[in-house]
Structure formats: C-alpha cells, structure tokens
C-alpha cells in the first residue's frame, strides 16, 4: 500500500524551529525552515544531517515551501541553502518573498555584528538564497514537476501567510503553517475549500485554549496601558516587526485620538516605515475594511506613533514603546526592558506566545531575578502582563479548519506535548479520524488508499438499472459486473459484448471436463443407466426451461 511519511526536524512537540519533511508519491518536500528563539547553540537550526550525512540537499529534496516570514519558520533558510547546500526551488508568497530578506538581515546583524558569532550566514548568502525563490499566488496551482503540484490558501496570521496543499497523483497533504480562523483589525480569516486531503498537518500553539471575546481583551489592554501612563509609568510592548505590531498600533492610535491623550507612543525605528510600505504594496492581503477605506485614509499612517530613538528610553515621564523582537530574547526590546525593569511604576505587556528559554518566557512564569550576560542579575520589579493578541488558531479554530477541509488523517506540530495530547484525543473523538503528534526526528507513516478514476459506459449503467434494486447512491458502494479496458492511460468499465466489439474479438466458449472414479458392485451398463436417470431427473428440476 502507498503511504505518506512525515518527519519533523523542528516543531515536533515543540514551538519554534519549524521544519517538517514530507514524503509523498516518491517526492520529498521540506515545509518551512525555521530557527529556535530559545537557543544560541547547535539546537538553534534544524538538524539537516538527518536528510544526508554528506553532500548537498538538492539530490534529496524536490522543493522547499515557506509558509510565512516569521523567523521560527524561515530563519534557517540561508544556512540550509547556502551553507549546507540546496539549489532546488523555494516556494513562498509574494509578500513573504519581499519581507523575508529584511527580517533575515535584521537577525544576522544582531547575531554577527552585536553578538560577534562567526559561523553564520552573510548578507550575500541571504541574497543568493532569495534568488532561488519562486513566488506563489493564492489559489494558483503550480506544477513543481510533472507529478508534483502545490496550491496556496489564505492563512491570516501575518501579511502573506499561506497554507499549502501538496498533491502527487490522487494523494494529497495540506500544511497550515501558522493560521488564524478569526479576522482581526488588519487581516482576514484563514480559508480553505473542502479538499479532503489524506493528511492535514496543523499547528497547535494554542491547542487547549479557547480565547475570550476579542473586544474584552482589547478593552483590558487599553485600560492597563491608560492606567500605567496616567500614573506616570512607562509601557513596553515587545512585538515582532510585522503582524501584531500593526494590529496594536491601530488600536492605540484610535484610542489616543478618542481620549485626546498626550503621552508619546514610539515604535522601533526603520521597520515601521518598511512595514507600512509593505502593507500598502500588498493591500489585497489585508481585510475588507482596510481595502475599502484605503483610498480615503491609510490605516498604517499613524498620527500619534513616532519613530523611536535609543536615547528616548531615559526620558522622564510616561510613554508607550513598541520594540522588537517579541519574546525579549535580544535587540531593542531587551535593552529597554533592562532599563525599565527596576521600577514598579512601569509595565511590560507580552502580546503573544513566548518560547521556552527566552526572557519573555521567564518573566511570564514569575521569575523576579534574571541572569543576564556577564553573570549580572536583573531585578524585575515592573508589572508583567500577558494578553494573547497572538494570531494563531485556538482549539475552536483548529476544529473549524478540520470541518472545512475534511481530512482523512490529522498530524499536529508546533505545540507543547501535553496540550497536543489533549487536542489529539478531542479530534479523534469528534471526527473519528487518526491523529498523530510525532516528536523531532520521529517518522509517522500514513497509509493511503489512492482512488483510481474509471469511466463507465452508459449502456452498462442502464443495464444495471434495468436489473432493478436500489438506485445508485454516491455514498454507498455498489457491485457492478463488466469488463475493464485500459486504453491510452485511461480505464473504462463496459459490458462484455461492447468490449468484444471494441477490441475486435469473438466470444470463446470453454468446456471443462473431469474424470471421476466410481466403485459400484453392479454391472457397467446398470451403473451407467442409474447415473443417466439420476442426472436427467436433477436437470429437469434445476432448469425452468425443461430438460437440459
């Protein structure tokens, strides 16, 4: 029986470093190629030696697909293509192709220029890697080769994020990447048609969460920011450059306008302008409201939010600062946090998931003393708040996607083992399908039953109908008697008479004889007479048309 094999090299029972290998119909595909935010050693990138111990990856992979521009999904791409060696096609959507190199260069600067790492990819390697990218349009079927085809669907989450369907013959897999089933202030909800894949590989970051009302969360967020600013405190909001940042900026901008507030709001320099440029460029990827109002008012041109300068962090008085990156593991957000952590008037709001090992994860778990570089300790006195503005599907959203796509099997990645276990049981119970959750380096095999399309002649169908019985039902299999003809790579089921006619053959009759030994004490003639009488009486009874 044919099967589909799935091996996570990253994001297997873990969040971060997404990299999933899929083997389908003799083709090998790598889904995402990310880095882990919580590590600075060998564990930062996926272990590509799993694919090959020596030599380039080109011989082993048919293509690489990147779902979106977050570094935990694309951060290892130049390392994989330029340092390990891969020359095949890399597929991603147009917005991802535009934004990916900016974030990779930003990541390289922090790692090489600031931390001084040497064995790392260069700016040139990022450029060479991006030359291998083939851009995807939504709902466009792309032929990778004669047998392998891929198709992208809208995933919400961040600008340009896509779910991908991979098809070889009649076998298919859908990989979600990260997705969001509820629309937000700047993006629409994920959507897929009823494609009934053999396997749906879904992220499960919030596998056990059913999020509260978005309005309540937004009200709570604005209240906390307002209260802190009113008492003269500073608010730090660590975000990734694109995505939640724009969502929260739109929220604060409208609130500041409504309340006529004067406290300054800042955003990490450079990336705001770039972000706004890309939102304008790819306006079709945003939600309906923004597309409609774009001509009169660009939601991404902020009146109250100014570019941030490093010296502002020491300014007295209240302020709100959006700083990157989002998990406080490096960069501007960590520098500001170190300066503001000692004052209980201040507040840090973590608006999304934090990977284990990051400063964000530590303070959310209530750690009050942090070990920084050079053995220095940092006392955390400021208020720490967590509000999930993360654009991942919650448990309800994951179930909704399964109902949409109707997969035959399910596989969970990008989540914590315990939470996955809970969701796995829920899926198996509700949908009566098998659900898997392999760890990194563990292979899951899913047996498929590929359907072979066969045309059936109208005459044969009419004959079957004439024989009576229930009318054909699409959901119930029915036995049909006919002759299967294979001609010009297609199969047809026809009546035996039609098959003979088409193939120019005449009907043959086969006669079977066999020898039977009888032991009878009577004479030969007597025995023959008795056998004849016996057969004659049986054939008359057996045939309604008289003696045979």
Short mmCIF file of C-alpha atoms in Angstrom, two decimals:
data_model
loop_
_atom_site.label_atom_id
_atom_site.label_comp_id
_atom_site.label_asym_id
_atom_site.label_seq_id
_atom_site.Cartn_x
_atom_site.Cartn_y
_atom_site.Cartn_z
CA UNK A 1 0.00 0.00 0.00
CA UNK A 2 1.28 3.53 -0.74
CA UNK A 3 1.96 5.76 2.25
CA UNK A 4 2.83 9.33 3.25
CA UNK A 5 5.80 9.76 5.61
CA UNK A 6 6.19 12.80 7.88
CA UNK A 7 9.29 13.61 9.96
CA UNK A 8 9.57 16.87 11.93
CA UNK A 9 13.16 18.17 12.16
CA UNK A 10 11.76 21.02 14.26
CA UNK A 11 8.37 21.92 15.85
CA UNK A 12 7.70 18.26 16.74
CA UNK A 13 6.05 18.52 20.19
CA UNK A 14 7.76 21.92 20.43
CA UNK A 15 7.16 25.55 19.37
CA UNK A 16 9.90 27.12 17.26
CA UNK A 17 12.27 25.95 14.51
CA UNK A 18 9.50 24.68 12.21
CA UNK A 19 10.89 22.23 9.67
CA UNK A 20 8.81 19.25 8.52
CA UNK A 21 9.85 16.67 5.94
CA UNK A 22 7.09 15.05 3.90
CA UNK A 23 7.48 12.11 1.51
CA UNK A 24 4.51 11.64 -0.80
CA UNK A 25 4.31 9.62 -4.02
CA UNK A 26 8.11 9.34 -4.22
CA UNK A 27 8.60 13.11 -3.76
CA UNK A 28 10.38 14.75 -0.79
CA UNK A 29 9.24 18.20 0.36
CA UNK A 30 10.57 20.39 3.19
CA UNK A 31 7.86 22.50 4.83
CA UNK A 32 9.35 25.61 6.50
CA UNK A 33 12.96 26.02 7.59
CA UNK A 34 12.96 27.96 10.85
CA UNK A 35 15.17 28.75 13.82
CA UNK A 36 14.59 28.33 17.57
CA UNK A 37 14.45 31.59 19.54
CA UNK A 38 15.38 29.90 22.83
CA UNK A 39 18.83 28.55 21.77
CA UNK A 40 22.12 30.06 20.66
CA UNK A 41 23.96 26.75 20.06
CA UNK A 42 23.58 23.89 17.53
CA UNK A 43 19.95 23.44 18.54
CA UNK A 44 19.09 26.82 17.01
CA UNK A 45 18.74 25.32 13.49
CA UNK A 46 17.16 22.01 12.39
CA UNK A 47 19.48 19.01 12.15
CA UNK A 48 19.86 18.65 8.37
CA UNK A 49 22.23 15.68 8.80
CA UNK A 50 19.00 13.67 9.25
CA UNK A 51 18.47 14.09 5.47
CA UNK A 52 22.07 13.47 4.42
CA UNK A 53 25.36 12.99 6.26
CA UNK A 54 27.41 14.46 3.42
CA UNK A 55 26.71 16.21 0.14
CA UNK A 56 24.10 18.75 -0.84
CA UNK A 57 20.39 18.55 -0.03
CA UNK A 58 19.42 19.16 -3.69
CA UNK A 59 19.62 15.44 -4.50
CA UNK A 60 17.24 14.56 -1.68
CA UNK A 61 14.63 17.34 -1.82
CA UNK A 62 12.21 18.13 -4.66
CA UNK A 63 11.23 21.51 -3.21
CA UNK A 64 11.10 23.70 -0.09
CA UNK A 65 7.93 25.60 0.89
CA UNK A 66 7.93 28.53 3.37
CA UNK A 67 4.53 29.35 4.91
CA UNK A 68 5.32 32.90 6.19
CA UNK A 69 8.12 35.31 7.16
CA UNK A 70 8.40 34.71 10.94
CA UNK A 71 11.94 33.61 11.83
CA UNK A 72 10.78 30.41 13.53
CA UNK A 73 9.58 29.40 10.03
CA UNK A 74 12.27 30.87 7.74
CA UNK A 75 15.28 31.79 9.95
CA UNK A 76 17.42 28.81 8.89
CA UNK A 77 16.75 29.20 5.16
CA UNK A 78 20.08 30.83 4.05
CA UNK A 79 22.00 28.42 6.31
CA UNK A 80 20.23 25.45 4.69
CA UNK A 81 20.53 26.64 1.08
CA UNK A 82 23.96 28.32 1.10
CA UNK A 83 25.94 26.62 3.89
CA UNK A 84 24.54 23.07 3.83
CA UNK A 85 23.75 23.35 0.12
CA UNK A 86 20.41 23.34 -1.72
CA UNK A 87 19.85 24.56 -5.29
CA UNK A 88 16.24 23.50 -5.89
CA UNK A 89 13.14 25.72 -5.89
CA UNK A 90 11.95 27.50 -2.71
CA UNK A 91 8.27 28.49 -2.81
CA UNK A 92 6.64 31.33 -0.84
CA UNK A 93 4.01 34.03 -1.47
CA UNK A 94 4.92 37.48 -2.88
CA UNK A 95 4.65 39.34 0.49
CA UNK A 96 6.77 36.65 2.20
CA UNK A 97 9.39 36.95 -0.54
CA UNK A 98 9.52 40.74 -0.04
CA UNK A 99 9.65 40.76 3.78
CA UNK A 100 11.69 37.60 4.49
CA UNK A 101 15.15 39.00 3.49
CA UNK A 102 14.63 42.11 5.69
CA UNK A 103 13.96 40.04 8.79
CA UNK A 104 16.81 37.63 7.96
CA UNK A 105 19.24 40.56 7.59
CA UNK A 106 17.99 42.02 10.89
CA UNK A 107 18.56 38.65 12.59
CA UNK A 108 22.06 38.38 11.01
CA UNK A 109 23.02 41.87 12.28
CA UNK A 110 22.03 41.03 15.85
CA UNK A 111 23.82 37.65 15.76
CA UNK A 112 27.01 38.62 13.91
CA UNK A 113 27.52 42.38 14.41
CA UNK A 114 26.28 42.60 18.01
CA UNK A 115 26.91 39.14 19.48
CA UNK A 116 30.02 38.51 17.38
CA UNK A 117 29.20 34.99 16.11
CA UNK A 118 31.42 33.81 13.28
CA UNK A 119 29.95 30.59 11.81
CA UNK A 120 26.86 32.31 10.41
CA UNK A 121 25.31 33.22 7.05
CA UNK A 122 26.32 36.51 5.39
CA UNK A 123 24.27 39.26 3.67
CA UNK A 124 25.37 37.85 0.31
CA UNK A 125 24.12 34.41 1.28
CA UNK A 126 20.67 35.87 2.05
CA UNK A 127 20.63 37.46 -1.45
CA UNK A 128 21.77 34.22 -3.14
CA UNK A 129 19.15 32.25 -1.20
CA UNK A 130 16.34 34.62 -2.26
CA UNK A 131 17.32 34.16 -5.94
CA UNK A 132 16.09 30.56 -5.63
CA UNK A 133 12.61 31.69 -4.54
CA UNK A 134 9.61 31.08 -6.81
CA UNK A 135 6.68 33.33 -5.76
CA UNK A 136 3.20 31.85 -5.27
CA UNK A 137 -0.20 33.44 -5.86
CA UNK A 138 -3.23 32.40 -3.82
CA UNK A 139 -5.33 29.58 -5.33
CA UNK A 140 -2.87 29.14 -8.19
CA UNK A 141 -1.88 25.54 -8.90
CA UNK A 142 1.87 25.38 -9.52
CA UNK A 143 3.48 22.36 -11.21
CA UNK A 144 6.81 21.74 -9.43
CA UNK A 145 7.46 18.89 -11.88
CA UNK A 146 5.31 16.53 -13.97
CA UNK A 147 3.85 14.76 -10.92
CA UNK A 148 4.12 17.24 -8.01
CA UNK A 149 1.76 20.20 -7.74
CA UNK A 150 1.21 22.76 -4.97
CA UNK A 151 -1.51 25.32 -4.21
CA UNK A 152 -1.59 28.17 -1.64
CA UNK A 153 -4.58 29.24 0.51
CA UNK A 154 -5.02 32.37 2.67
CA UNK A 155 -3.95 31.75 6.30
CA UNK A 156 -4.50 35.14 8.03
CA UNK A 157 -1.86 35.23 10.85
CA UNK A 158 0.53 37.76 9.20
CA UNK A 159 0.77 39.52 5.85
CA UNK A 160 1.41 36.89 3.14
CA UNK A 161 0.94 33.80 5.35
CA UNK A 162 -0.32 30.79 3.40
CA UNK A 163 -1.49 27.22 3.93
CA UNK A 164 -0.26 24.88 1.21
CA UNK A 165 -1.80 21.85 -0.46
CA UNK A 166 0.71 19.34 -1.89
CA UNK A 167 -0.55 16.82 -4.41
CA UNK A 168 1.05 13.84 -6.17
CA UNK A 169 -1.44 11.85 -8.26
CA UNK A 170 -4.50 11.28 -6.07
CA UNK A 171 -2.56 11.62 -2.78
CA UNK A 172 -2.55 14.97 -1.01
CA UNK A 173 -1.29 16.76 2.13
CA UNK A 174 -2.27 20.18 3.49
CA UNK A 175 0.22 22.06 5.69
CA UNK A 176 -1.22 25.02 7.60
CA UNK A 177 1.92 26.83 8.77
CA UNK A 178 0.57 29.32 11.36
CA UNK A 179 -3.02 30.45 10.79
CA UNK A 180 -5.86 32.39 12.38
CA UNK A 181 -9.53 31.47 11.98
CA UNK A 182 -10.84 34.86 13.21
CA UNK A 183 -10.38 38.10 11.27
CA UNK A 184 -8.66 40.97 13.08
CA UNK A 185 -8.22 44.73 12.53
CA UNK A 186 -5.93 44.33 9.56
CA UNK A 187 -6.16 40.75 8.23
CA UNK A 188 -8.94 38.37 7.19
CA UNK A 189 -9.63 34.84 8.50
CA UNK A 190 -7.94 31.72 7.11
CA UNK A 191 -9.90 29.85 4.43
CA UNK A 192 -9.61 26.52 2.62
CA UNK A 193 -12.02 24.57 0.41
CA UNK A 194 -13.33 21.07 1.12
CA UNK A 195 -10.24 19.49 -0.43
CA UNK A 196 -10.39 16.26 1.70
CA UNK A 197 -6.61 15.66 1.90
CA UNK A 198 -5.15 12.33 3.03
CA UNK A 199 -3.38 14.29 5.76
CA UNK A 200 -3.77 17.71 7.37
CA UNK A 201 -0.64 18.94 9.21
CA UNK A 202 -1.75 21.67 11.60
CA UNK A 203 0.00 23.99 14.06
CA UNK A 204 -1.29 23.60 17.63
CA UNK A 205 0.29 26.51 19.55
CA UNK A 206 -2.95 27.16 21.43
CA UNK A 207 -4.20 23.56 21.43
CA UNK A 208 -6.04 23.83 24.76
CA UNK A 209 -7.06 27.48 24.65
CA UNK A 210 -10.45 28.85 23.74
CA UNK A 211 -9.88 32.58 23.65
CA UNK A 212 -12.25 35.04 25.26
CA UNK A 213 -14.02 37.78 23.33
CA UNK A 214 -11.59 39.91 21.33
CA UNK A 215 -13.42 43.09 22.38
CA UNK A 216 -12.91 42.29 26.10
CA UNK A 217 -9.21 41.66 25.51
CA UNK A 218 -8.79 44.93 23.61
CA UNK A 219 -10.65 46.87 26.33
CA UNK A 220 -8.46 45.28 29.01
CA UNK A 221 -5.29 46.11 27.06
CA UNK A 222 -6.28 49.80 26.60
CA UNK A 223 -7.29 50.09 30.28
CA UNK A 224 -3.91 48.74 31.50
CA UNK A 225 -1.91 50.99 29.15
CA UNK A 226 -4.02 54.02 30.11
CA UNK A 227 -3.71 53.40 33.88
CA UNK A 228 0.09 52.99 33.66
CA UNK A 229 0.52 56.14 31.59
CA UNK A 230 -1.80 58.11 33.94
CA UNK A 231 0.38 57.27 36.96
CA UNK A 232 3.49 58.39 35.07
CA UNK A 233 4.76 54.89 34.19
CA UNK A 234 6.30 53.58 31.00
CA UNK A 235 4.77 50.71 28.98
CA UNK A 236 6.96 48.35 26.94
CA UNK A 237 5.22 46.16 24.34
CA UNK A 238 7.68 43.68 22.76
CA UNK A 239 6.42 42.77 19.28
CA UNK A 240 7.67 41.33 16.03
CA UNK A 241 8.07 43.97 13.33
CA UNK A 242 5.07 42.90 11.27
CA UNK A 243 1.77 41.45 12.36
CA UNK A 244 0.60 42.04 15.93
CA UNK A 245 2.54 45.32 15.94
CA UNK A 246 0.26 46.86 13.31
CA UNK A 247 -2.84 45.42 15.00
CA UNK A 248 -1.98 47.04 18.35
CA UNK A 249 -0.78 50.28 16.74
CA UNK A 250 -4.19 50.70 15.04
CA UNK A 251 -5.86 50.02 18.42
CA UNK A 252 -3.76 52.58 20.38
CA UNK A 253 -3.89 55.19 17.61
CA UNK A 254 -7.72 55.25 17.63
CA UNK A 255 -7.81 55.24 21.48
CA UNK A 256 -5.30 58.14 21.78
CA UNK A 257 -7.36 60.09 19.24
CA UNK A 258 -10.63 59.42 21.06
CA UNK A 259 -9.26 60.19 24.55
CA UNK A 260 -7.09 63.11 23.38
CA UNK A 261 -4.04 61.66 25.21
CA UNK A 262 -0.68 63.39 25.05
CA UNK A 263 1.78 60.71 26.26
CA UNK A 264 4.13 59.78 23.38
CA UNK A 265 3.92 56.38 21.61
CA UNK A 266 7.05 55.12 19.85
CA UNK A 267 7.90 52.27 17.53
CA UNK A 268 11.37 50.77 16.82
CA UNK A 269 12.92 52.82 14.03
CA UNK A 270 13.29 51.70 10.45
CA UNK A 271 10.94 48.78 10.47
CA UNK A 272 7.77 50.89 10.84
CA UNK A 273 8.34 52.66 7.55
CA UNK A 274 9.24 49.39 5.86
CA UNK A 275 6.23 47.64 7.40
CA UNK A 276 3.86 50.37 6.21
CA UNK A 277 5.43 50.27 2.76
CA UNK A 278 4.69 46.53 2.50
CA UNK A 279 1.14 46.88 3.81
CA UNK A 280 0.49 49.45 1.08
CA UNK A 281 2.17 47.29 -1.54
CA UNK A 282 0.20 44.18 -0.59
CA UNK A 283 -3.09 45.85 0.35
CA UNK A 284 -5.03 42.97 -1.29
CA UNK A 285 -3.79 40.66 1.50
CA UNK A 286 -5.42 42.80 4.23
CA UNK A 287 -9.05 42.61 5.37
CA UNK A 288 -12.08 44.09 3.60
CA UNK A 289 -12.42 47.17 5.84
CA UNK A 290 -8.84 48.33 5.24
CA UNK A 291 -9.12 47.69 1.50
CA UNK A 292 -12.36 49.73 1.34
CA UNK A 293 -11.14 52.75 3.34
CA UNK A 294 -7.58 52.74 1.96
CA UNK A 295 -8.20 55.46 -0.64
CA UNK A 296 -9.64 57.95 1.89
CA UNK A 297 -7.41 57.02 4.83
CA UNK A 298 -4.41 54.75 5.13
CA UNK A 299 -4.76 52.95 8.48
CA UNK A 300 -0.99 52.47 8.60
CA UNK A 301 -0.07 56.16 8.61
CA UNK A 302 -0.13 57.00 12.31
CA UNK A 303 -0.52 60.48 13.77
CA UNK A 304 0.32 59.60 17.39
CA UNK A 305 3.03 56.97 16.85
CA UNK A 306 6.55 58.26 16.19
CA UNK A 307 9.84 56.57 15.39
CA UNK A 308 11.83 55.60 18.49
CA UNK A 309 15.38 56.72 19.24
CA UNK A 310 17.55 54.78 21.73
CA UNK A 311 18.07 57.92 23.87
CA UNK A 312 14.29 58.23 24.49
CA UNK A 313 14.39 55.25 26.87
CA UNK A 314 15.99 57.51 29.54
CA UNK A 315 13.46 60.34 29.11
CA UNK A 316 11.40 61.12 32.23
CA UNK A 317 7.60 60.80 32.28
CA UNK A 318 5.14 58.36 30.72
CA UNK A 319 5.49 56.75 27.30
CA UNK A 320 4.48 53.65 25.35
CA UNK A 321 7.12 51.84 23.28
CA UNK A 322 6.63 49.09 20.72
CA UNK A 323 10.04 47.41 20.41
CA UNK A 324 11.30 44.37 18.53
CA UNK A 325 11.72 41.41 18.89
CA UNK A 326 8.63 39.99 20.55
CA UNK A 327 9.97 37.49 23.08
CA UNK A 328 12.61 39.71 24.74
CA UNK A 329 15.42 37.38 23.60
CA UNK A 330 17.62 40.10 22.03
CA UNK A 331 17.68 43.51 20.37
CA UNK A 332 15.98 46.79 21.22
CA UNK A 333 13.13 45.33 23.33
CA UNK A 334 15.61 43.60 25.69
CA UNK A 335 17.73 46.78 26.08
CA UNK A 336 14.67 48.85 27.05
CA UNK A 337 13.43 46.08 29.37
CA UNK A 338 16.76 46.10 31.26
CA UNK A 339 16.46 49.88 31.77
CA UNK A 340 12.83 49.84 32.94
CA UNK A 341 12.66 46.54 34.87
CA UNK A 342 13.63 48.05 38.24
CA UNK A 343 10.67 50.47 38.52
CA UNK A 344 7.30 49.12 39.77
CA UNK A 345 5.50 52.05 38.10
CA UNK A 346 6.38 50.59 34.68
CA UNK A 347 4.73 47.73 32.85
CA UNK A 348 5.64 45.20 30.18
CA UNK A 349 2.78 43.70 28.14
CA UNK A 350 3.60 40.44 26.36
CA UNK A 351 1.09 40.22 23.49
CA UNK A 352 1.96 36.75 22.21
CA UNK A 353 3.44 33.31 22.81
CA UNK A 354 6.96 33.13 24.28
CA UNK A 355 9.26 30.17 23.57
CA UNK A 356 11.00 28.43 26.46
CA UNK A 357 14.47 29.84 27.16
CA UNK A 358 13.58 33.45 26.26
CA UNK A 359 13.45 36.30 28.81
CA UNK A 360 9.76 36.72 27.92
CA UNK A 361 9.01 33.12 28.94
CA UNK A 362 10.93 33.53 32.22
CA UNK A 363 9.14 36.69 33.38
CA UNK A 364 5.73 35.27 32.40
CA UNK A 365 6.50 32.35 34.72
CA UNK A 366 7.02 34.82 37.57
CA UNK A 367 10.83 34.91 37.67
CA UNK A 368 11.88 38.02 39.62
CA UNK A 369 15.68 37.67 39.28
CA UNK A 370 17.18 37.16 35.85
CA UNK A 371 20.72 36.16 34.98
CA UNK A 372 21.97 38.34 32.14
CA UNK A 373 25.25 38.21 30.18
CA UNK A 374 28.41 38.50 32.22
CA UNK A 375 26.72 36.93 35.27
CA UNK A 376 24.89 40.16 36.12
CA UNK A 377 21.48 39.73 37.74
CA UNK A 378 18.46 41.88 36.96
CA UNK A 379 15.70 42.50 39.50
CA UNK A 380 12.26 42.50 37.88
CA UNK A 381 10.03 44.98 39.72
CA UNK A 382 7.87 46.29 36.90
CA UNK A 383 4.40 44.81 36.30
CA UNK A 384 4.24 41.90 33.87
CA UNK A 385 1.04 41.33 31.90
CA UNK A 386 0.23 38.67 29.32
CA UNK A 387 -2.52 39.28 26.77
CA UNK A 388 -2.89 36.91 23.88
CA UNK A 389 -3.12 39.00 20.73
CA UNK A 390 -1.30 36.16 19.05
CA UNK A 391 -2.73 35.40 15.60
CA UNK A 392 -2.80 31.63 15.98
CA UNK A 393 -5.91 29.49 15.79
CA UNK A 394 -7.22 28.40 19.20
CA UNK A 395 -8.72 24.94 19.85
CA UNK A 396 -12.06 26.08 18.40
CA UNK A 397 -10.33 27.43 15.28
CA UNK A 398 -8.39 24.19 14.71
CA UNK A 399 -11.63 22.17 14.91
CA UNK A 400 -13.26 24.64 12.49
CA UNK A 401 -10.47 24.11 9.93
CA UNK A 402 -10.86 20.31 10.18
CA UNK A 403 -14.59 20.71 9.45
CA UNK A 404 -13.72 22.90 6.46
CA UNK A 405 -11.10 20.64 4.84
CA UNK A 406 -12.44 17.20 5.94
CA UNK A 407 -9.05 15.42 6.09
CA UNK A 408 -8.74 11.62 6.39
CA UNK A 409 -5.89 11.91 8.93
CA UNK A 410 -4.51 14.63 11.17
CA UNK A 411 -0.97 15.44 12.37
CA UNK A 412 -0.14 18.10 14.97
CA UNK A 413 3.09 20.14 15.07
CA UNK A 414 4.21 23.49 16.59
CA UNK A 415 2.79 22.94 20.07
CA UNK A 416 3.59 21.64 23.56
CA UNK A 417 3.31 17.85 24.03
CA UNK A 418 0.75 17.91 26.88
CA UNK A 419 -1.53 20.36 25.10
CA UNK A 420 -1.23 18.40 21.85
CA UNK A 421 -2.22 15.19 23.66
CA UNK A 422 -5.44 16.84 24.84
CA UNK A 423 -6.30 18.15 21.35
CA UNK A 424 -5.38 14.81 19.73
CA UNK A 425 -7.96 12.98 21.90
CA UNK A 426 -10.58 15.66 21.16
CA UNK A 427 -10.02 15.38 17.38
CA UNK A 428 -10.14 11.57 17.35
CA UNK A 429 -13.32 11.61 19.43
CA UNK A 430 -15.16 14.25 17.43
CA UNK A 431 -14.11 13.37 13.87
CA UNK A 432 -13.33 9.62 14.15
CA UNK A 433 -10.02 10.09 12.31
CA UNK A 434 -6.48 9.13 13.34
CA UNK A 435 -4.40 11.95 14.80
CA UNK A 436 -0.60 11.88 15.20
CA UNK A 437 1.92 14.07 17.07
CA UNK A 438 5.48 12.92 16.26
CA UNK A 439 8.49 14.29 18.19
CA UNK A 440 11.52 15.74 16.34
CA UNK A 441 13.31 13.04 14.34
CA UNK A 442 10.35 10.63 14.64
CA UNK A 443 8.69 9.39 11.43
CA UNK A 444 4.94 8.85 11.09
CA UNK A 445 3.64 6.76 8.19
CA UNK A 446 0.08 7.22 6.97
CA UNK A 447 -1.27 4.51 4.68
CA UNK A 448 -3.32 5.94 1.81
CA UNK A 449 -5.95 4.38 -0.43
CA UNK A 450 -5.44 6.18 -3.70
CA UNK A 451 -8.60 6.21 -5.82
CA UNK A 452 -8.21 5.21 -9.47
CA UNK A 453 -10.75 7.03 -11.68
CA UNK A 454 -12.65 4.73 -14.06
CA UNK A 455 -15.18 5.82 -16.71
CA UNK A 456 -18.27 3.64 -17.00
CA UNK A 457 -20.30 3.17 -20.18
CA UNK A 458 -23.88 4.43 -20.25
CA UNK A 459 -25.15 1.11 -21.66
CA UNK A 460 -23.71 -0.80 -18.69
CA UNK A 461 -25.31 1.64 -16.25
CA UNK A 462 -28.67 1.30 -17.99
CA UNK A 463 -28.41 -2.48 -17.88
CA UNK A 464 -27.63 -2.43 -14.15
CA UNK A 465 -30.62 -0.13 -13.56
CA UNK A 466 -32.88 -2.45 -15.57
CA UNK A 467 -31.94 -5.35 -13.29
CA UNK A 468 -33.77 -3.50 -10.50
CA UNK A 469 -32.56 -2.96 -6.95
CA UNK A 470 -31.98 0.38 -5.19
CA UNK A 471 -30.98 3.46 -7.17
CA UNK A 472 -27.22 4.25 -7.14
CA UNK A 473 -26.13 6.21 -4.05
CA UNK A 474 -22.87 8.23 -4.18
CA UNK A 475 -22.05 7.36 -0.56
CA UNK A 476 -22.74 3.61 -0.80
CA UNK A 477 -20.55 1.32 -2.92
CA UNK A 478 -22.38 -0.96 -5.35
CA UNK A 479 -21.00 -4.01 -7.13
CA UNK A 480 -21.01 -3.84 -10.92
CA UNK A 481 -20.20 -6.60 -13.38
CA UNK A 482 -18.39 -5.61 -16.53
CA UNK A 483 -15.10 -5.71 -18.42
CA UNK A 484 -12.30 -3.27 -17.52
CA UNK A 485 -10.48 -1.85 -20.57
CA UNK A 486 -7.21 0.04 -20.22
CA UNK A 487 -6.51 2.17 -23.29
CA UNK A 488 -4.37 5.36 -23.73
CA UNK A 489 -3.67 5.57 -19.96
CA UNK A 490 -7.37 5.63 -19.10
CA UNK A 491 -9.66 2.98 -17.63
CA UNK A 492 -13.22 2.18 -18.73
CA UNK A 493 -15.77 -0.29 -17.48
CA UNK A 494 -18.03 -1.62 -20.27
CA UNK A 495 -20.31 -4.60 -20.89
CA UNK A 496 -18.54 -7.81 -22.12
CA UNK A 497 -20.35 -7.53 -25.51
CA UNK A 498 -19.09 -3.96 -26.04
CA UNK A 499 -15.56 -4.96 -25.01
CA UNK A 500 -15.51 -7.76 -27.60
CA UNK A 501 -16.81 -5.42 -30.27
CA UNK A 502 -14.28 -2.65 -29.49
CA UNK A 503 -11.33 -4.99 -29.28
CA UNK A 504 -12.38 -6.96 -32.40
CA UNK A 505 -12.54 -10.31 -30.58
CA UNK A 506 -15.02 -13.17 -30.89
CA UNK A 507 -16.52 -14.92 -27.90
CA UNK A 508 -14.88 -18.16 -26.85
CA UNK A 509 -16.61 -20.97 -25.02
CA UNK A 510 -14.63 -23.07 -22.62
CA UNK A 511 -15.74 -26.56 -21.68
CA UNK A 512 -14.45 -28.17 -18.53
CA UNK A 513 -14.31 -31.94 -18.17
CA UNK A 514 -13.10 -34.07 -15.33
CA UNK A 515 -12.65 -37.78 -14.61
CA UNK A 516 -14.47 -39.35 -11.65
CA UNK A 517 -13.78 -42.85 -10.34
CA UNK A 518 -16.82 -44.82 -9.13
CA UNK A 519 -16.79 -48.06 -7.14
CA UNK A 520 -20.06 -49.88 -7.82
CA UNK A 521 -20.77 -53.65 -7.43
CA UNK A 522 -23.32 -53.61 -10.32
CA UNK A 523 -22.51 -54.20 -13.99
CA UNK A 524 -21.20 -51.29 -16.11
CA UNK A 525 -24.42 -50.94 -18.12
CA UNK A 526 -26.52 -50.99 -14.98
CA UNK A 527 -24.32 -48.29 -13.34
CA UNK A 528 -24.46 -46.03 -16.43
CA UNK A 529 -28.23 -46.35 -16.61
CA UNK A 530 -28.64 -45.34 -12.98
CA UNK A 531 -26.31 -42.31 -13.39
CA UNK A 532 -28.20 -41.19 -16.52
CA UNK A 533 -31.60 -41.45 -14.76
CA UNK A 534 -30.24 -39.53 -11.76
CA UNK A 535 -28.78 -36.65 -13.86
CA UNK A 536 -31.89 -36.43 -16.01
CA UNK A 537 -34.25 -36.02 -13.04
CA UNK A 538 -31.92 -33.35 -11.47
CA UNK A 539 -31.55 -31.29 -14.64
CA UNK A 540 -35.33 -31.18 -15.15
CA UNK A 541 -35.81 -29.94 -11.58
CA UNK A 542 -32.95 -27.44 -11.86
CA UNK A 543 -33.99 -25.78 -15.12
CA UNK A 544 -37.27 -23.89 -15.51
CA UNK A 545 -36.97 -24.29 -19.32
CA UNK A 546 -37.29 -28.11 -19.45
CA UNK A 547 -34.58 -30.82 -19.77
CA UNK A 548 -31.02 -29.64 -20.49
#
